[in-house]
Coordinates of C-alpha atoms in Angstrom, one line a residue:
X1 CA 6.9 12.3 19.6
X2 CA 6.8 10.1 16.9
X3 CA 9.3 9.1 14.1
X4 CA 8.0 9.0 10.2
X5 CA 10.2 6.3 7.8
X6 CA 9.3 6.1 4.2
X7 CA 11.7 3.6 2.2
X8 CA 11.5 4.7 -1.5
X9 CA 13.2 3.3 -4.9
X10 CA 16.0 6.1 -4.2
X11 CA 15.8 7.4 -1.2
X12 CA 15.1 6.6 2.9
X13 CA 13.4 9.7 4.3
X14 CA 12.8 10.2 8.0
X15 CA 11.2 13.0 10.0
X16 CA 10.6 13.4 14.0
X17 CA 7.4 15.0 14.9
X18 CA 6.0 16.2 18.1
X19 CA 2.3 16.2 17.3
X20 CA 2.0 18.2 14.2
X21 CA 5.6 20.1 14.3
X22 CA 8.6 18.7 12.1
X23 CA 11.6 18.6 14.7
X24 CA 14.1 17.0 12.2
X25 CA 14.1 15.4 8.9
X26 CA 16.6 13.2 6.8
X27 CA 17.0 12.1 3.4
X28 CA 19.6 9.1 2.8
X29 CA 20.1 7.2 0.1
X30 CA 18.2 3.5 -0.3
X31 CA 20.4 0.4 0.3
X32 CA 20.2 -2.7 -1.1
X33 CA 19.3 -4.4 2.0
X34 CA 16.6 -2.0 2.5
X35 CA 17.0 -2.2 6.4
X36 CA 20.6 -0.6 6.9
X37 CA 19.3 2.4 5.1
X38 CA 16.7 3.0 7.4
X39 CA 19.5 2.1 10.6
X40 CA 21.6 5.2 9.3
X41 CA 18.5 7.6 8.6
X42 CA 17.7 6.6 12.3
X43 CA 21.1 7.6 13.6
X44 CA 21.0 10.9 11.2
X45 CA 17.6 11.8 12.9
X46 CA 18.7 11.2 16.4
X47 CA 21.6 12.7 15.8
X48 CA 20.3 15.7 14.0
X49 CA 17.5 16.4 16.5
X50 CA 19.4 15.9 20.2
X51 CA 16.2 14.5 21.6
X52 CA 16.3 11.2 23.9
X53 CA 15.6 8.0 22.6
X54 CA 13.1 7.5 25.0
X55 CA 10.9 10.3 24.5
X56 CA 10.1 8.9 20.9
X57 CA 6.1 7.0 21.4
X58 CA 5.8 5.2 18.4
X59 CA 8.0 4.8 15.1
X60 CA 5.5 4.5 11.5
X61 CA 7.6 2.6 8.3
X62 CA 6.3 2.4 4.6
X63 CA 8.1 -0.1 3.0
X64 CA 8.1 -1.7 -0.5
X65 CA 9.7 -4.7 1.0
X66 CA 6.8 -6.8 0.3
X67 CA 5.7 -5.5 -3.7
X68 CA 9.5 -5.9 -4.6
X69 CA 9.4 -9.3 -3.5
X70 CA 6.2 -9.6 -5.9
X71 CA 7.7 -8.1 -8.7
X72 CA 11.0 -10.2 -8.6
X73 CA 8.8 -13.5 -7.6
X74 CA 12.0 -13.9 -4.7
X75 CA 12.0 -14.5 -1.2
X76 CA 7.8 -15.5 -1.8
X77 CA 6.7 -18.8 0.2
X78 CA 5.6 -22.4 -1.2
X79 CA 1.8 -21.9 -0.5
X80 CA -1.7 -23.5 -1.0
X81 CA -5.1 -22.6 -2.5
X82 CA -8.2 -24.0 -0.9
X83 CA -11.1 -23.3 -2.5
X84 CA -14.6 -23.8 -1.4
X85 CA -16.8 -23.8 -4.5
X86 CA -17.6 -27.5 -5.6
X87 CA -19.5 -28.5 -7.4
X88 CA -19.1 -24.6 -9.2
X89 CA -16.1 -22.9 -10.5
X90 CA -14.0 -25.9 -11.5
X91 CA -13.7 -24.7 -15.1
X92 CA -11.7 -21.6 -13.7
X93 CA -9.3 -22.8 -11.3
X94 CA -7.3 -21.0 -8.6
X95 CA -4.2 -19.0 -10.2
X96 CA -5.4 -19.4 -13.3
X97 CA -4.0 -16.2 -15.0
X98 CA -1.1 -16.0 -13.2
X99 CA 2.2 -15.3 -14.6
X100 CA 4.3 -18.2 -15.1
X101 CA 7.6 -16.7 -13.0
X102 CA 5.2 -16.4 -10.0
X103 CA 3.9 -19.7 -10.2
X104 CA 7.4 -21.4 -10.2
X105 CA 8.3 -19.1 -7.6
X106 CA 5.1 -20.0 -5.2
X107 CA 4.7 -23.7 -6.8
X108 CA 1.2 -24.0 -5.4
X109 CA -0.7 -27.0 -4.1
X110 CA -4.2 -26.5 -5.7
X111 CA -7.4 -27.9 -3.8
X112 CA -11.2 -27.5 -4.7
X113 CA -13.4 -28.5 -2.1
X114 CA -17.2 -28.4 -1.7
X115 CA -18.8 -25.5 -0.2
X116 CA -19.4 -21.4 -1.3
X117 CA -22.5 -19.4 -1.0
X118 CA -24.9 -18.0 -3.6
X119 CA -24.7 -13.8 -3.2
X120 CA -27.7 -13.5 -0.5
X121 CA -25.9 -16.1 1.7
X122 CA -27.8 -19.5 0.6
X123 CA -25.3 -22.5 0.6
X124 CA -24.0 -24.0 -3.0
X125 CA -22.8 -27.1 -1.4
X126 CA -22.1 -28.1 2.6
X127 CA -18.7 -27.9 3.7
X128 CA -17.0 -31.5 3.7
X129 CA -14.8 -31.8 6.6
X130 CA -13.2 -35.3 5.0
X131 CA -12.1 -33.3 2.3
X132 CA -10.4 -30.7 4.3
X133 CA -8.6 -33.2 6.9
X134 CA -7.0 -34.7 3.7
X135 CA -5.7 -31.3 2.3
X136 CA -4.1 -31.0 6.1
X137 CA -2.8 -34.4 5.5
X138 CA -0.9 -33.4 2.2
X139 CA 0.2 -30.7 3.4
X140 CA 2.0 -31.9 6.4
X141 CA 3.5 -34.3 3.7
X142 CA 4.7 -31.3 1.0
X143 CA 6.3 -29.5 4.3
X144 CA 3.9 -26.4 2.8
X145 CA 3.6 -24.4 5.9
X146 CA 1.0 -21.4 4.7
X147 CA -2.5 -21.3 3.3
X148 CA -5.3 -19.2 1.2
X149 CA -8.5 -20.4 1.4
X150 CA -11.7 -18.1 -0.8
X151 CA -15.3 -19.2 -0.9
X152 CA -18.1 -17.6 -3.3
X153 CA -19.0 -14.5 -1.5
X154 CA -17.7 -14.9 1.4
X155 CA -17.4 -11.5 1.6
X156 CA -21.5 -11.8 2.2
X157 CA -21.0 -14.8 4.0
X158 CA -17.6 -15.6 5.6
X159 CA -18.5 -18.8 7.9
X160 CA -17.7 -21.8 5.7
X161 CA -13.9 -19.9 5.3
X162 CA -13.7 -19.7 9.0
X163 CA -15.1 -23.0 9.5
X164 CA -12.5 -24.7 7.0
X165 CA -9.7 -22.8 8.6
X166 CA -10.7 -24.3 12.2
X167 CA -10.4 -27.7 10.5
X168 CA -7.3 -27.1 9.0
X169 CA -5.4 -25.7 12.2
X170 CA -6.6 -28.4 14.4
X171 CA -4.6 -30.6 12.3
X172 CA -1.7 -28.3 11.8
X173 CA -1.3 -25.7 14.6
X174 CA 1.7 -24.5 12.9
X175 CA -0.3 -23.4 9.4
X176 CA -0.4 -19.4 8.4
X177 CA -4.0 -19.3 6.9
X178 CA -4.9 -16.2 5.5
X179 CA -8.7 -15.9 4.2
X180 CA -10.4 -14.2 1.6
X181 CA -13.0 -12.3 3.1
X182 CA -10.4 -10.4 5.2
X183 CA -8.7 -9.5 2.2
X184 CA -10.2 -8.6 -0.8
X185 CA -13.6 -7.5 -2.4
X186 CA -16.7 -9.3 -4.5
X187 CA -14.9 -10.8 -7.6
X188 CA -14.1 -14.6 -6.8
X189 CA -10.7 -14.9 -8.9
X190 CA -9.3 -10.9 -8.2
X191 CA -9.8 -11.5 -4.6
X192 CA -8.6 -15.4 -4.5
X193 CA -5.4 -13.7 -5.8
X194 CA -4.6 -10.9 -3.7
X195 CA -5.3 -14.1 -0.4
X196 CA -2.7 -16.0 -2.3
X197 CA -0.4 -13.0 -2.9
X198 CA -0.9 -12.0 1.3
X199 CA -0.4 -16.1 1.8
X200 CA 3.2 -16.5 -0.3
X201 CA 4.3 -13.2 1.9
X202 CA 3.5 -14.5 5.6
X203 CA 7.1 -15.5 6.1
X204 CA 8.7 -12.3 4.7
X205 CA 6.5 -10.2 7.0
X206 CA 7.9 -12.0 10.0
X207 CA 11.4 -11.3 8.8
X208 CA 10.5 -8.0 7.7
X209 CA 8.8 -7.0 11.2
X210 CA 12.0 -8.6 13.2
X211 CA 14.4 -6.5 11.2
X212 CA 12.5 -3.9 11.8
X213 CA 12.2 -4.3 15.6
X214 CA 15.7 -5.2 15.6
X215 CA 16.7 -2.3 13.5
X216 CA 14.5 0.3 16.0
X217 CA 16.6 -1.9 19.2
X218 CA 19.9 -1.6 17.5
X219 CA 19.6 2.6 17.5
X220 CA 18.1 2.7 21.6
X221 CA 14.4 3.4 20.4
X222 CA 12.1 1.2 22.3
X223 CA 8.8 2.3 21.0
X224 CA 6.4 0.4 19.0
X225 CA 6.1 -0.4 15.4
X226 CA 3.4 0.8 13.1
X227 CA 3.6 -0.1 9.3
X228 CA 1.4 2.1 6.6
X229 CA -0.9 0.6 4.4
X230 CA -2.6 1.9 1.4
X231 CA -5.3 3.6 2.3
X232 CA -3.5 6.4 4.1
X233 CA -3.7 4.4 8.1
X234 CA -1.3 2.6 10.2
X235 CA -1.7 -1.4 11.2
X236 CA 0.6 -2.4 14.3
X237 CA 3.2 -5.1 13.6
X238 CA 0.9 -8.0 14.3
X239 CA -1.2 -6.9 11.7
X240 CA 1.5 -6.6 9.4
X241 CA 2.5 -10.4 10.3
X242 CA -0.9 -11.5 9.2
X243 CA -2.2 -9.0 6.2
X244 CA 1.6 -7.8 4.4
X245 CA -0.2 -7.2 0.9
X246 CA -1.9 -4.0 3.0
X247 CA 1.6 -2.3 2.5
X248 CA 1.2 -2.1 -1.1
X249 CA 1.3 0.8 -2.5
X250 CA 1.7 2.8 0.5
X251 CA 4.4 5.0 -0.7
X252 CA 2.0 7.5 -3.0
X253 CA -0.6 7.1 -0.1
X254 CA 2.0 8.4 2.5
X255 CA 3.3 11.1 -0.2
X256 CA -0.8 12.0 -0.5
X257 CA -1.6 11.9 3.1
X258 CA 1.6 14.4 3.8
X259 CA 0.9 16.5 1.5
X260 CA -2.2 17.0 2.9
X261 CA -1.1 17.7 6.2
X262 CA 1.1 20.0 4.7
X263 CA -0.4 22.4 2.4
X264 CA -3.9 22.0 4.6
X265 CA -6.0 21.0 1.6
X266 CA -8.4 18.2 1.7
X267 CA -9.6 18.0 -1.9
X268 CA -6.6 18.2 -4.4
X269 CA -4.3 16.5 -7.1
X270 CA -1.0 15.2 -5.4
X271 CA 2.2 15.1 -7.7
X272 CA 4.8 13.0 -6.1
X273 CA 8.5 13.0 -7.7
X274 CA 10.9 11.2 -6.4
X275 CA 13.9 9.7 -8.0
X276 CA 12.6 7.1 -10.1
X277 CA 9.0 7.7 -10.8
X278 CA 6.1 10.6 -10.6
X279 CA 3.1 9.3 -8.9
X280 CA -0.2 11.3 -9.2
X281 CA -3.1 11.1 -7.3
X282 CA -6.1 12.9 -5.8
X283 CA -6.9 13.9 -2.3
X284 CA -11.1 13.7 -1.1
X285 CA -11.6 14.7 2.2
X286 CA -8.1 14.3 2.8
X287 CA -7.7 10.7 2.0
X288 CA -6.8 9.1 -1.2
X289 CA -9.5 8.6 -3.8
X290 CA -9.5 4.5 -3.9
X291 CA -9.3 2.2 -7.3
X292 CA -12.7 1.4 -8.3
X293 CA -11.8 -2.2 -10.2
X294 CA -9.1 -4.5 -10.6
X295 CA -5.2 -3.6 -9.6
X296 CA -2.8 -5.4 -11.7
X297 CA 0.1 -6.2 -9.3
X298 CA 3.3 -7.5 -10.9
X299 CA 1.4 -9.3 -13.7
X300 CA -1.8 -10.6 -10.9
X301 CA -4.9 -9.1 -11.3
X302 CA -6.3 -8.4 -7.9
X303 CA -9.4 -6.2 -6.1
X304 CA -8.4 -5.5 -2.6
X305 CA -8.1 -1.9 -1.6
X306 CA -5.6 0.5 -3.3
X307 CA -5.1 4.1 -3.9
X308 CA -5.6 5.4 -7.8
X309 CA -2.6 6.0 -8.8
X310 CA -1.2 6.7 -12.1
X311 CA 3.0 6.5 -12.3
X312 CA 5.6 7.3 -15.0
X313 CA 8.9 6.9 -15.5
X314 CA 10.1 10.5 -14.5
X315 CA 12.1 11.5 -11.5
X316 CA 15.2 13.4 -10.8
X317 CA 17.1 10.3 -11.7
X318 CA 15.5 9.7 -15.2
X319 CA 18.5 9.3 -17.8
X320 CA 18.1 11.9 -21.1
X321 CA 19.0 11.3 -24.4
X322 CA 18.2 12.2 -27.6
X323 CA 18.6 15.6 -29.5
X324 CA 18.0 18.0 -30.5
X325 CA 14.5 17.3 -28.5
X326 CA 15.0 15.3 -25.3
X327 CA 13.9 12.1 -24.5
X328 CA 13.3 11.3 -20.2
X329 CA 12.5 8.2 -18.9
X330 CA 11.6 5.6 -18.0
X331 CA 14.9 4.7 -17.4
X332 CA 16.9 6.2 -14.1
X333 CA 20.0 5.7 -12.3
X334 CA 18.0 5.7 -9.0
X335 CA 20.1 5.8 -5.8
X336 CA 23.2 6.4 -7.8
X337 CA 22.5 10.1 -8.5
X338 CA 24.5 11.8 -6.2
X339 CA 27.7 9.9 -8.1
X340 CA 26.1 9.2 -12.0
X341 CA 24.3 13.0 -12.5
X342 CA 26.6 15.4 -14.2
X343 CA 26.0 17.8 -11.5
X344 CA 27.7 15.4 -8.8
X345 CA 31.0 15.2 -11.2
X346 CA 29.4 11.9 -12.7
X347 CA 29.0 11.4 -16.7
X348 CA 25.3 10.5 -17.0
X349 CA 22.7 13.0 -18.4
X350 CA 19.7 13.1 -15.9
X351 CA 16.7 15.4 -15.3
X352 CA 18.3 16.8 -12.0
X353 CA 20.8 17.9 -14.2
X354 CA 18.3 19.8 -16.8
X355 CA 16.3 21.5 -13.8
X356 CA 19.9 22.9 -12.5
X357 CA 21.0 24.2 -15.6
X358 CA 17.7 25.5 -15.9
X359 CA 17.9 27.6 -12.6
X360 CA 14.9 26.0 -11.0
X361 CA 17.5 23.8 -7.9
X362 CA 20.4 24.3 -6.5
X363 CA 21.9 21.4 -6.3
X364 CA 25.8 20.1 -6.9
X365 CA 27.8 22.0 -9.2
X366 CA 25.9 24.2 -11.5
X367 CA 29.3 24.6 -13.9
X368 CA 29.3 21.3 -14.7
X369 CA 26.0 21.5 -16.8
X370 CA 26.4 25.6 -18.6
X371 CA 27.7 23.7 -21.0
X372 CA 24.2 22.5 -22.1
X373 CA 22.3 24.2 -25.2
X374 CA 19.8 26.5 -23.7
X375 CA 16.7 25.1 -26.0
X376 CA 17.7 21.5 -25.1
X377 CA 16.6 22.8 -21.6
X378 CA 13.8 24.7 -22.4
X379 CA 12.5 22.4 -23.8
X380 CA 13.2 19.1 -21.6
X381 CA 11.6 21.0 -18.7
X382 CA 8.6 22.3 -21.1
X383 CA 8.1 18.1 -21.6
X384 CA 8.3 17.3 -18.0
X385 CA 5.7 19.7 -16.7
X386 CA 3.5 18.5 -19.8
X387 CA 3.8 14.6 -18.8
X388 CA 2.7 16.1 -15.5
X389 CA -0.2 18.0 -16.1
X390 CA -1.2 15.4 -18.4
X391 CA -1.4 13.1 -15.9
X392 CA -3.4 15.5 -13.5
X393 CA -5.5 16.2 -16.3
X394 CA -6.7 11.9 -16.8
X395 CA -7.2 11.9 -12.9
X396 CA -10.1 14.7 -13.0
X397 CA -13.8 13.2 -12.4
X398 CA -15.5 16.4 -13.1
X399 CA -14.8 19.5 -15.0
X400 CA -13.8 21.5 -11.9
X401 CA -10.1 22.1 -12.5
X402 CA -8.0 20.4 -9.3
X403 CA -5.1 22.7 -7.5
X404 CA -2.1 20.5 -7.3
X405 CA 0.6 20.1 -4.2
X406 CA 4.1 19.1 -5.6
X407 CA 6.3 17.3 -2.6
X408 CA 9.0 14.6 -3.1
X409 CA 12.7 15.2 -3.5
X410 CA 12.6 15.2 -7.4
X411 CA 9.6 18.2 -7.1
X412 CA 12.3 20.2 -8.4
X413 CA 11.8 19.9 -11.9
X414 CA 8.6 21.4 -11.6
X415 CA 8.3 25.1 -12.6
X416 CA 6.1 27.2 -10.9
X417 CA 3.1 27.2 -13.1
X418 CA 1.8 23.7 -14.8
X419 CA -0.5 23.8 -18.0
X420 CA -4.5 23.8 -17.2
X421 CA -3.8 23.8 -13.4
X422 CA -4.9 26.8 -11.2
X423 CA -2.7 26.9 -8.8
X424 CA 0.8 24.9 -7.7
X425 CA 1.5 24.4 -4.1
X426 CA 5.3 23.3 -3.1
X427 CA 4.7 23.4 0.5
X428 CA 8.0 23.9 3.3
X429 CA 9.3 20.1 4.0
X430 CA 7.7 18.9 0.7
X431 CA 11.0 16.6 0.0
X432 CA 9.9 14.5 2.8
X433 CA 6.6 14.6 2.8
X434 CA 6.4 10.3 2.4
X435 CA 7.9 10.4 5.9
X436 CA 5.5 13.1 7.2
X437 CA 2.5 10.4 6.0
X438 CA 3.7 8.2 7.9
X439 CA 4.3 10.1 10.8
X440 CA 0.8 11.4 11.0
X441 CA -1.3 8.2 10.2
X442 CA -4.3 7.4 11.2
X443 CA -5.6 4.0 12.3
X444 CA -8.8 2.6 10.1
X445 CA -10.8 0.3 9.3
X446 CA -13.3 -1.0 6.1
X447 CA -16.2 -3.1 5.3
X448 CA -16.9 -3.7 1.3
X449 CA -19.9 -6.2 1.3
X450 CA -22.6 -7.1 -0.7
X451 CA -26.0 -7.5 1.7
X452 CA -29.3 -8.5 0.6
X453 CA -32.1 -5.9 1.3
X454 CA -35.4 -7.5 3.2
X455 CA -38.4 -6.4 4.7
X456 CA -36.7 -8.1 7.8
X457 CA -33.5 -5.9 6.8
X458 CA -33.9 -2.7 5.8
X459 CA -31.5 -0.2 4.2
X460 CA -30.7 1.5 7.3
X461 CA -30.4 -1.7 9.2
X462 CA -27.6 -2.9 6.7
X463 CA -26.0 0.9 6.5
X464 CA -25.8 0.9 10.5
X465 CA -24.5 -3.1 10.5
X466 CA -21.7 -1.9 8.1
X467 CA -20.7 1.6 10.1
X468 CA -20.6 -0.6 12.8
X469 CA -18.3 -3.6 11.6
X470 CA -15.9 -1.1 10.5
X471 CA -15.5 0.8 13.7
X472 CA -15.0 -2.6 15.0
X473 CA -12.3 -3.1 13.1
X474 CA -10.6 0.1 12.9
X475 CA -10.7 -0.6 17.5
X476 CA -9.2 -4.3 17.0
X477 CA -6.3 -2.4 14.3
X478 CA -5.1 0.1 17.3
X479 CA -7.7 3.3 17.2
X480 CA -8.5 4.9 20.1
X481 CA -12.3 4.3 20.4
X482 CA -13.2 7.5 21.6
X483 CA -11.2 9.0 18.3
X484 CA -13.4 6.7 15.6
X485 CA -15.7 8.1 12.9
X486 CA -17.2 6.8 10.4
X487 CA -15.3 9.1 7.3
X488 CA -16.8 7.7 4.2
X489 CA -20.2 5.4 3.3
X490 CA -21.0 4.3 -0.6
X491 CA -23.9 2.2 -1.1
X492 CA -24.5 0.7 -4.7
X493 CA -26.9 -1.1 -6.0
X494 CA -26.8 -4.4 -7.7
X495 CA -28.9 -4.5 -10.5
X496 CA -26.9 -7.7 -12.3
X497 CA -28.3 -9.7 -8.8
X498 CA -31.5 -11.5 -8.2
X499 CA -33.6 -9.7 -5.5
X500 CA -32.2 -6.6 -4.6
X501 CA -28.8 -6.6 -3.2
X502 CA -27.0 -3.6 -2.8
X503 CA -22.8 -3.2 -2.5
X504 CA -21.6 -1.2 0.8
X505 CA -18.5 0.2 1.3
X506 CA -18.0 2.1 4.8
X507 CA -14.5 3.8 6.0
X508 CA -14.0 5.0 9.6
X509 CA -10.4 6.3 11.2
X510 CA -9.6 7.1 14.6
X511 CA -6.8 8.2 16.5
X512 CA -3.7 5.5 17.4
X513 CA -4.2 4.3 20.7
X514 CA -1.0 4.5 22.5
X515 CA -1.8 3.6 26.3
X516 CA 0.1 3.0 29.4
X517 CA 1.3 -0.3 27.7
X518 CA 3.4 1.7 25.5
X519 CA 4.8 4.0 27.9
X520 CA 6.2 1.0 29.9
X521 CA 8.0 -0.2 26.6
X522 CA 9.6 3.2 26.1
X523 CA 10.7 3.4 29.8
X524 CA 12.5 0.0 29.2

């Protein structure tokens, strides 16, 4: 059996599965502190369900711990940049477009060494070792206690960033390094950034992953921890610990991936409501169709993976105004619906309130909205389901029109029919379909290199390396070997590079591995 968490803006849902059954699922209300909430949804579930503690095998979370932190700059980590570039790049420096909030919030210590690599792997410059011992040395004396370190492509060519982290941790055990080529894609500045956002967020994710533990301990559950990441798979909690900016973005990715396993479609448009905001995104082989370019992430543009995702300001909390046509959005009351929406006795206007009055959910008390002109309605909803198939509409690649699953507790003020779409599918447990992501995650893992193209390498040589890297990886995450394949390859060529490079992006998923290791920990 495994437990599903999925901590949203408004609410903390929770579902317990065995295998591909939902046995129980709760829906409480966010807390501040993020980690009560999901103490109480714990108890509900348990409660709820009457099944033993330690029958439960592993427990999945998606949190937005970690992009909150981002977006209020708080609770982020004094950190440093080491780049390996000299005598190129100086005239762009690390964190060069970066918000001004952030940078008071990180305070960086900026270093440019010598090293890097041209895009077929030749050296720029040899690394200096000097150079590196003396950013150890200042370091230790600014008490800074976690790193990023990017070189030109390492994604091609990743030795001179292992090599400078070796140098760096034999003169400070202690130091978090986190390295580029781990992280993000081709694109020197996009990927420096998303290293230094994962970098500033090392020490959160240990707090985070305690809490968690702790919080799993405090309820009798003794299994282990698996957090979601954006690309629709798990990473165990020492994964977590090193690579936190994978949790990004996970909540539309879990919404997607349970939507999925819900209405049984593997190509299709995925409308997510949830209190706060409507998330849309599109399904391709049952995974979620990946952003191409840059992700701007609380004012940093970054490259590393991420689902594409377009969000409004709409959900079952959104405040309405206006008259005689209605205005919704972007503002919400969030977690204070069940005591602010007119149907809950409180005095604020919200959609909920215009879907009850319209008959499409029962939820609170229906008198306490007749009062509301019939055309006002009419009309409000009319707007909704517009914004929505709007938004389905920009995420089509081809003509081909896309069917759509609706899930998440606001799916409610969706009518039946949307404009343009052929069909609507409101699947049974759609409210908690986040949870049901979670629950049913998969373990992966990626590769998204450039690779030069020889008579000494040929194409299939360099499509077999990459297949092969990321099974690697997706084993090292957690996946059950015999479980992995290879799910998606995209090979594009360079034509901007000298000689002929080509860019190679290979997923492959497997099974979690839960082994006799794990049954021992539930036992205890």
């Amino acid at each position: 059996m495994r437990v599903g968490i999925d901590v949203g803006g408004t609410h903390t849902d929770a579902v317990l599965m065995a295998e591909t059954t939902v046995l129980a699922e709760v829906k409480t209300a966010t807390t501040l502190d993020v980690t009560s909430g999901v103490v109480s949804a714990l108890e509900r579930l348990l409660a709820s369900s009457g099944v033993g503690r330690g029958h439960i095998a592993a427990v999945m979370i998606g949190t937005t711990h970690f992009t909150n932190a981002l977006v209020t700059g708080r609770r982020l980590a004094r950190t440093a940049v080491v780049r390996l570039a000299l005598p190129a790049t100086a005239a762009l420096p690390p964190m060069v477009d970066w918000p001004d909030r952030l940078l008071k919030a990180i305070d960086p210590r900026v270093h440019l060494c010598d090293g890097g690599h041209e895009f077929d792997g030749r050296p720029i410059s040899p690394l200096n070792p000097d150079q590196l011992k003396r950013v150890a040395a200042e370091l230790s004396v600014h008490e800074i206690d976690t790193v990023a370190i990017s070189s030109v492509f390492s994604p091609v060519n990743s030795e001179l960033e292992e090599r400078a982290a070796g140098i760096l941790l034999a003169e400070l055990p202690h130091l978090r390094v986190s390295l580029s080529h781990q992280i993000g894609r081709v694109g020197l500045l996009e990927r420096e950034n998303a290293t230094v956002v994962n970098a500033c967020l090392r020490d959160l994710a240990d707090e985070i992953v305690d809490a968690f533990t702790e919080a799993l301990r405090a309820v009798g559950i003794h299994a282990p921890l698996y957090l979601s990441q954006n690309d629709g798979t798990l990473m165990d909690a020492e994964h977590t610990r090193r690579y936190p900016v994978r949790t990004f973005a996970s909540g539309p990715t879990n919404s997607m991936r349970g939507a999925a396993f819900l209405a049984e479609l593997g190509d299709c448009a995925v409308v997510d409501i949830g209190g706060t905001t409507t998330d849309v995104g599109v399904l391709s082989g049952g995974y979620p169709r990946q952003a191409t370019g840059e992700v701007d992430i609380g004012g940093v543009r970054t490259n590393f993976r991420m689902p594409d995702v377009l969000s409004i300001g709409l959900g079952g909390g959104s405040r309405v105004t206006g008259g005689p046509t209605p205005e919704i959005g972007p503002d919400s009351v969030g977690y204070e619906l069940t005591r602010q929406a007119l149907v809950f006795g409180g005095r604020v206007l919200t959609a909920t309130d215009l879907a009850v009055a319209a008959g499409m959910a029962d939820i609170g008390d229906a008198s306490l909205v007749r009062h509301l002109g019939r055309e006002f309605v009419r009309d409000g909803v009319a707007w909704m389901a517009g914004r929505v198939s709007e938004l389905v509409d920009r995420m089509r690649v081809s003509a081909r029109p896309l069917p759509v699953v609706v899930v998440g507790g606001g799916s409610v003020l969706m009518p039946e029919r949307l404009p343009g779409v052929p069909a609507v599918h409101r699947p049974e447990h759609h409210a908690v379909a986040n949870a049901i992501g979670a629950a049913t995650g998969q373990i992966g893992g990626d590769v998204d290199r450039l690779f030069a193209i020889t008579a000494a390498r040929t194409r299939e040589d360099v499509l077999d390396q990459a297949r092969a890297e990321a099974v690697e990886r997706a084993v090292s995450a957690g996946a059950d070997p015999g479980t992995v394949e290879v799910v998606d390859v995209d090979e594009v060529h360079v034509a901007y590079l000298p000689g002929n490079a080509v860019r190679v992006r290979v997923k492959a998923v497997g099974e979690l591995r839960l082994g006799s290791a794990t049954n021992e920990e539930v036992r205890a």
